[in-house]
Coordinates of C-alpha atoms and ligand atoms in Angstrom, one line a residue:
M21 CA 16.9 12.0 0.1
A22 CA 16.3 11.4 -3.0
Q23 CA 13.9 13.8 -5.3
Y24 CA 11.9 10.9 -6.1
R25 CA 11.3 7.7 -4.4
G26 CA 8.4 5.2 -5.1
R27 CA 7.7 1.9 -4.6
F28 CA 5.1 -1.3 -5.0
A29 CA 4.4 -2.9 -1.8
P30 CA 2.7 -6.4 -2.7
S31 CA 1.5 -8.6 0.1
A32 CA 3.1 -11.7 -0.1
T33 CA -0.7 -13.5 0.4
G34 CA -0.6 -14.7 -3.3
P35 CA 0.4 -14.2 -7.2
L36 CA -0.2 -11.0 -8.8
H37 CA -3.3 -10.5 -10.7
L38 CA -4.6 -7.8 -12.6
G39 CA -5.4 -5.1 -10.3
S40 CA -1.8 -6.1 -8.9
I41 CA 0.3 -5.1 -11.9
L42 CA -1.8 -2.0 -12.6
A43 CA -0.8 -1.1 -8.8
A44 CA 3.2 -1.8 -9.7
L45 CA 2.8 0.2 -13.4
V46 CA 0.8 3.4 -11.9
S47 CA 3.4 3.8 -8.9
Y48 CA 5.9 2.7 -11.7
I49 CA 4.7 5.2 -14.2
H50 CA 4.5 8.0 -12.1
A51 CA 8.3 7.6 -10.7
K52 CA 9.8 7.0 -14.3
Q53 CA 8.0 10.3 -15.1
H54 CA 9.1 12.1 -12.4
H55 CA 12.7 10.8 -13.2
G56 CA 12.4 9.1 -9.9
E57 CA 13.5 5.8 -8.0
W58 CA 11.1 2.7 -7.8
L59 CA 11.6 0.3 -5.1
I60 CA 10.2 -3.5 -4.4
R61 CA 9.3 -4.3 -1.0
I62 CA 7.7 -7.5 -0.1
D63 CA 4.8 -7.2 2.8
D64 CA 5.2 -10.3 4.6
L65 CA 4.6 -10.1 7.9
D66 CA 1.3 -12.4 8.4
E67 CA 3.6 -15.8 8.6
K68 CA 0.2 -17.4 8.3
R69 CA -1.0 -16.1 5.2
C70 CA 2.5 -15.6 3.5
K71 CA 4.4 -18.1 1.9
Q72 CA 7.7 -18.0 0.3
I73 CA 6.0 -19.3 -3.0
H74 CA 4.4 -16.6 -3.3
V75 CA 7.2 -14.2 -2.7
D76 CA 9.0 -16.1 -5.6
S77 CA 6.1 -16.2 -8.0
I78 CA 5.5 -11.8 -7.6
L79 CA 9.4 -11.3 -7.9
E80 CA 9.3 -13.4 -11.0
C81 CA 6.4 -12.0 -12.3
L82 CA 7.2 -8.5 -12.0
D83 CA 10.9 -9.2 -13.5
A84 CA 8.9 -10.6 -16.7
F85 CA 6.7 -7.5 -16.7
G86 CA 9.8 -5.3 -17.1
F87 CA 9.8 -3.7 -13.7
R88 CA 13.5 -3.2 -12.4
P89 CA 13.7 -2.1 -8.9
S90 CA 16.2 0.9 -8.0
G91 CA 17.8 -1.3 -5.7
S92 CA 17.5 -4.5 -3.8
V93 CA 13.6 -5.5 -2.7
C94 CA 13.3 -5.3 1.4
R95 CA 10.9 -8.0 3.2
Q96 CA 9.0 -6.5 6.0
T97 CA 10.2 -10.1 8.4
D98 CA 13.4 -8.3 8.1
R99 CA 12.8 -5.1 10.4
I100 CA 10.9 -6.8 13.2
T101 CA 13.9 -4.9 15.4
D102 CA 12.6 -1.3 13.6
Y103 CA 9.2 -1.8 14.5
Q104 CA 9.6 -2.7 17.7
N105 CA 12.3 0.7 18.0
A106 CA 9.3 2.8 16.7
L107 CA 6.8 0.5 19.3
V108 CA 9.1 1.9 22.0
S109 CA 9.3 5.2 20.8
L110 CA 5.4 5.8 20.8
D111 CA 5.2 4.3 24.3
N112 CA 8.0 6.6 25.2
Q113 CA 5.9 9.3 24.4
R114 CA 2.8 8.1 26.3
R115 CA 1.0 7.6 23.3
L116 CA 0.4 3.5 23.8
Y117 CA -1.9 1.4 25.7
P118 CA -2.5 -2.1 26.3
C119 CA -6.5 -3.2 25.0
T120 CA -7.9 -6.2 25.9
C121 CA -11.3 -5.9 24.3
T122 CA -12.7 -8.7 22.4
R123 CA -14.4 -8.5 19.4
K124 CA -17.0 -9.0 20.3
S125 CA -17.5 -6.7 22.9
L126 CA -16.9 -4.0 20.5
P127 CA -19.7 -2.3 18.3
K128 CA -19.3 -1.6 14.4
G129 CA -17.0 1.3 13.3
P130 CA -14.2 3.6 15.0
Y131 CA -12.7 2.0 18.2
P132 CA -14.6 4.3 21.1
G133 CA -11.8 4.0 23.0
F134 CA -12.8 1.7 26.3
C135 CA -9.2 0.9 27.5
R136 CA -7.9 4.3 26.5
H137 CA -7.6 5.0 30.7
Q138 CA -4.8 2.9 30.7
I139 CA -2.3 4.8 28.7
G140 CA 1.0 4.6 29.5
Q141 CA 0.8 0.8 31.3
T142 CA 3.3 -1.7 30.4
L143 CA 2.2 -3.3 27.8
I144 CA 2.1 -6.8 27.9
A145 CA 2.8 -9.7 25.5
E146 CA -1.2 -11.1 25.7
S147 CA -2.6 -7.8 24.4
A148 CA -3.4 -6.0 21.8
V149 CA -1.8 -2.7 21.5
R150 CA -3.1 0.8 20.7
I151 CA -2.3 4.1 19.9
D152 CA -4.3 7.2 21.4
T153 CA -5.5 9.4 18.2
S154 CA -6.9 12.2 19.8
D155 CA -4.9 14.7 17.8
M156 CA -4.9 12.6 14.9
D157 CA -5.5 14.8 12.0
L158 CA -8.5 13.1 8.9
T159 CA -7.5 15.7 6.3
V160 CA -6.8 14.4 3.0
D161 CA -4.3 15.8 0.7
D162 CA -4.0 14.0 -2.4
L163 CA -1.8 13.6 -5.6
I164 CA -4.7 11.5 -7.3
A165 CA -8.3 10.8 -5.5
T166 CA -10.6 13.8 -5.5
S167 CA -12.5 12.1 -2.3
S168 CA -12.4 13.5 1.3
I169 CA -14.3 11.4 3.0
I170 CA -12.1 9.2 5.4
Q171 CA -14.0 7.2 8.4
P172 CA -12.1 8.4 11.4
P173 CA -10.7 4.5 12.9
G174 CA -10.4 5.9 16.6
D175 CA -7.5 4.6 18.1
F176 CA -6.1 1.9 15.9
I177 CA -4.2 -1.1 16.6
V178 CA -0.3 -0.7 16.2
K179 CA 0.7 -4.4 17.5
R180 CA -1.8 -7.1 17.3
R181 CA -2.4 -9.7 20.3
D182 CA -0.8 -12.4 18.7
G183 CA 2.7 -10.3 18.3
L184 CA 2.3 -9.2 14.3
F185 CA 3.0 -5.3 14.0
A186 CA -0.1 -4.0 12.6
Y187 CA 0.5 -2.8 8.9
Q188 CA 0.1 1.1 9.9
L189 CA 3.0 0.6 11.9
A190 CA 5.1 -1.2 9.5
C191 CA 4.7 0.9 6.5
A192 CA 5.1 4.2 8.1
V193 CA 8.7 2.7 9.2
D194 CA 9.7 1.0 6.3
E195 CA 8.6 4.6 3.6
Q196 CA 11.0 6.3 6.5
I197 CA 13.7 3.5 6.5
D198 CA 13.7 3.4 2.3
G199 CA 13.3 6.9 2.3
I200 CA 10.3 7.1 0.6
T201 CA 8.8 10.5 -0.9
H202 CA 5.6 9.8 -3.0
V203 CA 3.0 6.5 -1.9
I204 CA 1.2 5.7 -5.3
R205 CA -1.8 3.3 -4.4
G206 CA -5.1 2.4 -4.8
I207 CA -7.8 3.8 -3.1
D208 CA -8.6 1.2 -0.8
L209 CA -6.0 2.1 0.9
L210 CA -6.8 5.6 1.2
D211 CA -8.3 5.0 4.9
S212 CA -4.8 4.2 6.1
T213 CA -3.1 7.2 4.9
P214 CA -4.0 9.6 8.0
M215 CA -2.9 6.4 10.2
Q216 CA 0.4 6.3 8.5
R217 CA 1.1 9.4 8.5
F218 CA 0.1 10.4 12.0
I219 CA 2.6 7.9 12.9
T220 CA 4.9 9.2 11.0
Q221 CA 4.7 12.5 12.5
C222 CA 4.5 11.1 16.2
L223 CA 8.3 9.3 15.3
G224 CA 9.3 12.5 13.5
Y225 CA 10.0 11.5 10.2
E226 CA 9.0 13.8 7.1
S227 CA 5.7 12.5 5.4
P228 CA 5.6 10.9 1.7
T229 CA 3.7 12.7 -0.8
Y230 CA 0.5 10.1 -1.2
G231 CA -1.8 9.3 -4.5
H232 CA -4.4 6.9 -4.6
F233 CA -6.1 6.0 -7.8
P234 CA -9.1 4.6 -8.7
V235 CA -9.9 0.8 -8.4
L236 CA -11.0 -1.8 -11.1
V237 CA -14.7 -1.8 -12.3
G238 CA -16.4 -4.0 -14.8
A239 CA -18.2 -2.8 -17.8
D240 CA -21.2 -2.9 -15.9
G241 CA -19.9 -0.5 -13.3
A242 CA -19.5 -3.3 -11.1
K243 CA -16.0 -4.1 -9.3
L244 CA -14.8 -6.9 -10.6
S245 CA -15.9 -10.1 -9.6
K246 CA -13.7 -11.7 -7.4
Q247 CA -12.8 -14.2 -10.0
T248 CA -11.6 -12.3 -12.6
F249 CA -9.9 -9.9 -9.8
A250 CA -8.4 -12.4 -8.3
E251 CA -7.5 -14.5 -11.4
P252 CA -3.3 -14.6 -11.4
V253 CA -2.0 -12.8 -14.6
D254 CA -0.1 -14.9 -17.4
W255 CA 3.5 -14.0 -16.8
T256 CA 4.4 -15.3 -20.1
R257 CA 2.4 -12.9 -21.5
P258 CA 2.8 -10.0 -19.9
G259 CA 1.8 -8.1 -23.0
E260 CA -2.0 -9.6 -22.6
T261 CA -2.2 -8.3 -19.2
F262 CA -0.3 -5.2 -20.5
A263 CA -3.3 -4.2 -23.4
V264 CA -5.8 -5.0 -21.4
I265 CA -4.7 -2.3 -18.5
A266 CA -4.4 -0.4 -21.9
R267 CA -7.8 -0.7 -23.0
L268 CA -8.9 -0.1 -19.4
L269 CA -7.2 3.6 -19.2
L270 CA -9.0 3.6 -22.8
L271 CA -5.3 4.5 -24.4
N272 CA -5.4 4.7 -28.3
D273 CA -1.5 4.0 -30.3
T274 CA -1.3 0.8 -27.8
P275 CA 2.4 -1.2 -29.0
G276 CA 0.1 -4.1 -30.4
P277 CA 0.6 -7.5 -30.3
T278 CA 3.9 -7.5 -28.2
D279 CA 5.1 -9.5 -25.4
H280 CA 8.0 -7.4 -25.1
A281 CA 7.3 -6.0 -21.7
H282 CA 10.0 -2.8 -21.9
V283 CA 8.0 -1.8 -24.9
W284 CA 4.9 -1.2 -23.1
L285 CA 7.0 -0.2 -20.2
D286 CA 8.5 2.8 -22.3
F287 CA 5.0 3.1 -24.2
F288 CA 3.1 3.9 -20.5
V289 CA 5.9 6.0 -19.3
S290 CA 5.6 8.3 -22.6
L291 CA 1.9 9.1 -21.7
D292 CA 1.4 12.5 -20.0
N293 CA -2.0 12.8 -19.8
L294 CA -1.9 9.0 -17.9
I295 CA -2.0 10.8 -14.4
P296 CA -4.7 13.7 -15.3
K297 CA -6.9 10.6 -16.9
L298 CA -6.7 9.1 -13.5
I299 CA -7.6 12.1 -11.5
K300 CA -10.4 12.9 -14.0
A301 CA -11.5 9.0 -13.5
S302 CA -11.1 9.7 -9.6
H303 CA -14.4 11.5 -9.6
A304 CA -15.8 8.4 -10.1
N305 CA -13.9 6.8 -8.0
T306 CA -13.2 3.6 -10.5
L307 CA -12.1 2.8 -13.9
S308 CA -14.6 0.8 -16.0
L309 CA -13.1 -2.4 -18.7
Ligands
LIG418 N1 1.2 -4.9 1.2 C1 -0.2 -4.0 1.3 C2 -1.4 -4.1 0.0 O1 -0.8 -4.6 -1.0 C3 0.6 -2.5 1.1 C4 0.5 -2.2 -0.4 C5 0.4 -0.1 0.1 O2 0.9 0.4 1.3 O3 0.9 0.1 -1.2 O4 -2.5 -3.8 0.3
ZN419 ZN1 -10.0 -2.6 24.6

């Protein structure tokens, strides 16, 4: 396995926005600073929400921002057989059960295990499939985040009633296939980590190291409004977006007004105080403009 292999895994549900470029950038910087490889994975399992037009725009945009992956881009929809094999393997361990609960019948919060008695029963296409998490470890061991509060998810879904493999299962299998050693992503995904690590352990994979960096907030301390946050970045002007990010991170001696993406990327990668800065910002869990 490579010494370091990281990745950026955007969902193909829309064009990249400021938060996505920040996620790409932080994972990229971390990989490059460790002389590692960095890959792009397209999360496109949800056929209803994911469109080819978004895949194209995401890849075009990443290219315009100078992000060159160390290997070919992979897509989750090419890996259905791998996810199915993982599901069978978990089922053979008698960890899975069909769940027929309706959303309405469930209380808020972690799944209370109503269908757990059905463990080992044949998994039928019409039911969701859950995994028994009674021996799941919820401790957080993070490279960046300092928060250690994780909501226990209960027996979470690994395959949905509509037949889609859940992101938690797919992601754990993907990291294994791609030989990912470091998962650096936004703190909004922190709650997913114990679930992904649990599947990783059940399947006997080696677990990647995780790092979750803070989310973006506006000057008033509020999370960036949906409008600002979700606005697609202008991929003809990467310098503009990189300048906003540099401001967010309170960086000095920035490259100035240039749209040469590689100049910006070299600048970011050269900063050895960036990850420590993120760790410091993690105490507040946010980065402000
Ligand atoms: N595609 C998911 C997202 O964009 C997962 C990302 C990840 O695991 O890094 O939220
Ligand atoms: Zn149930």
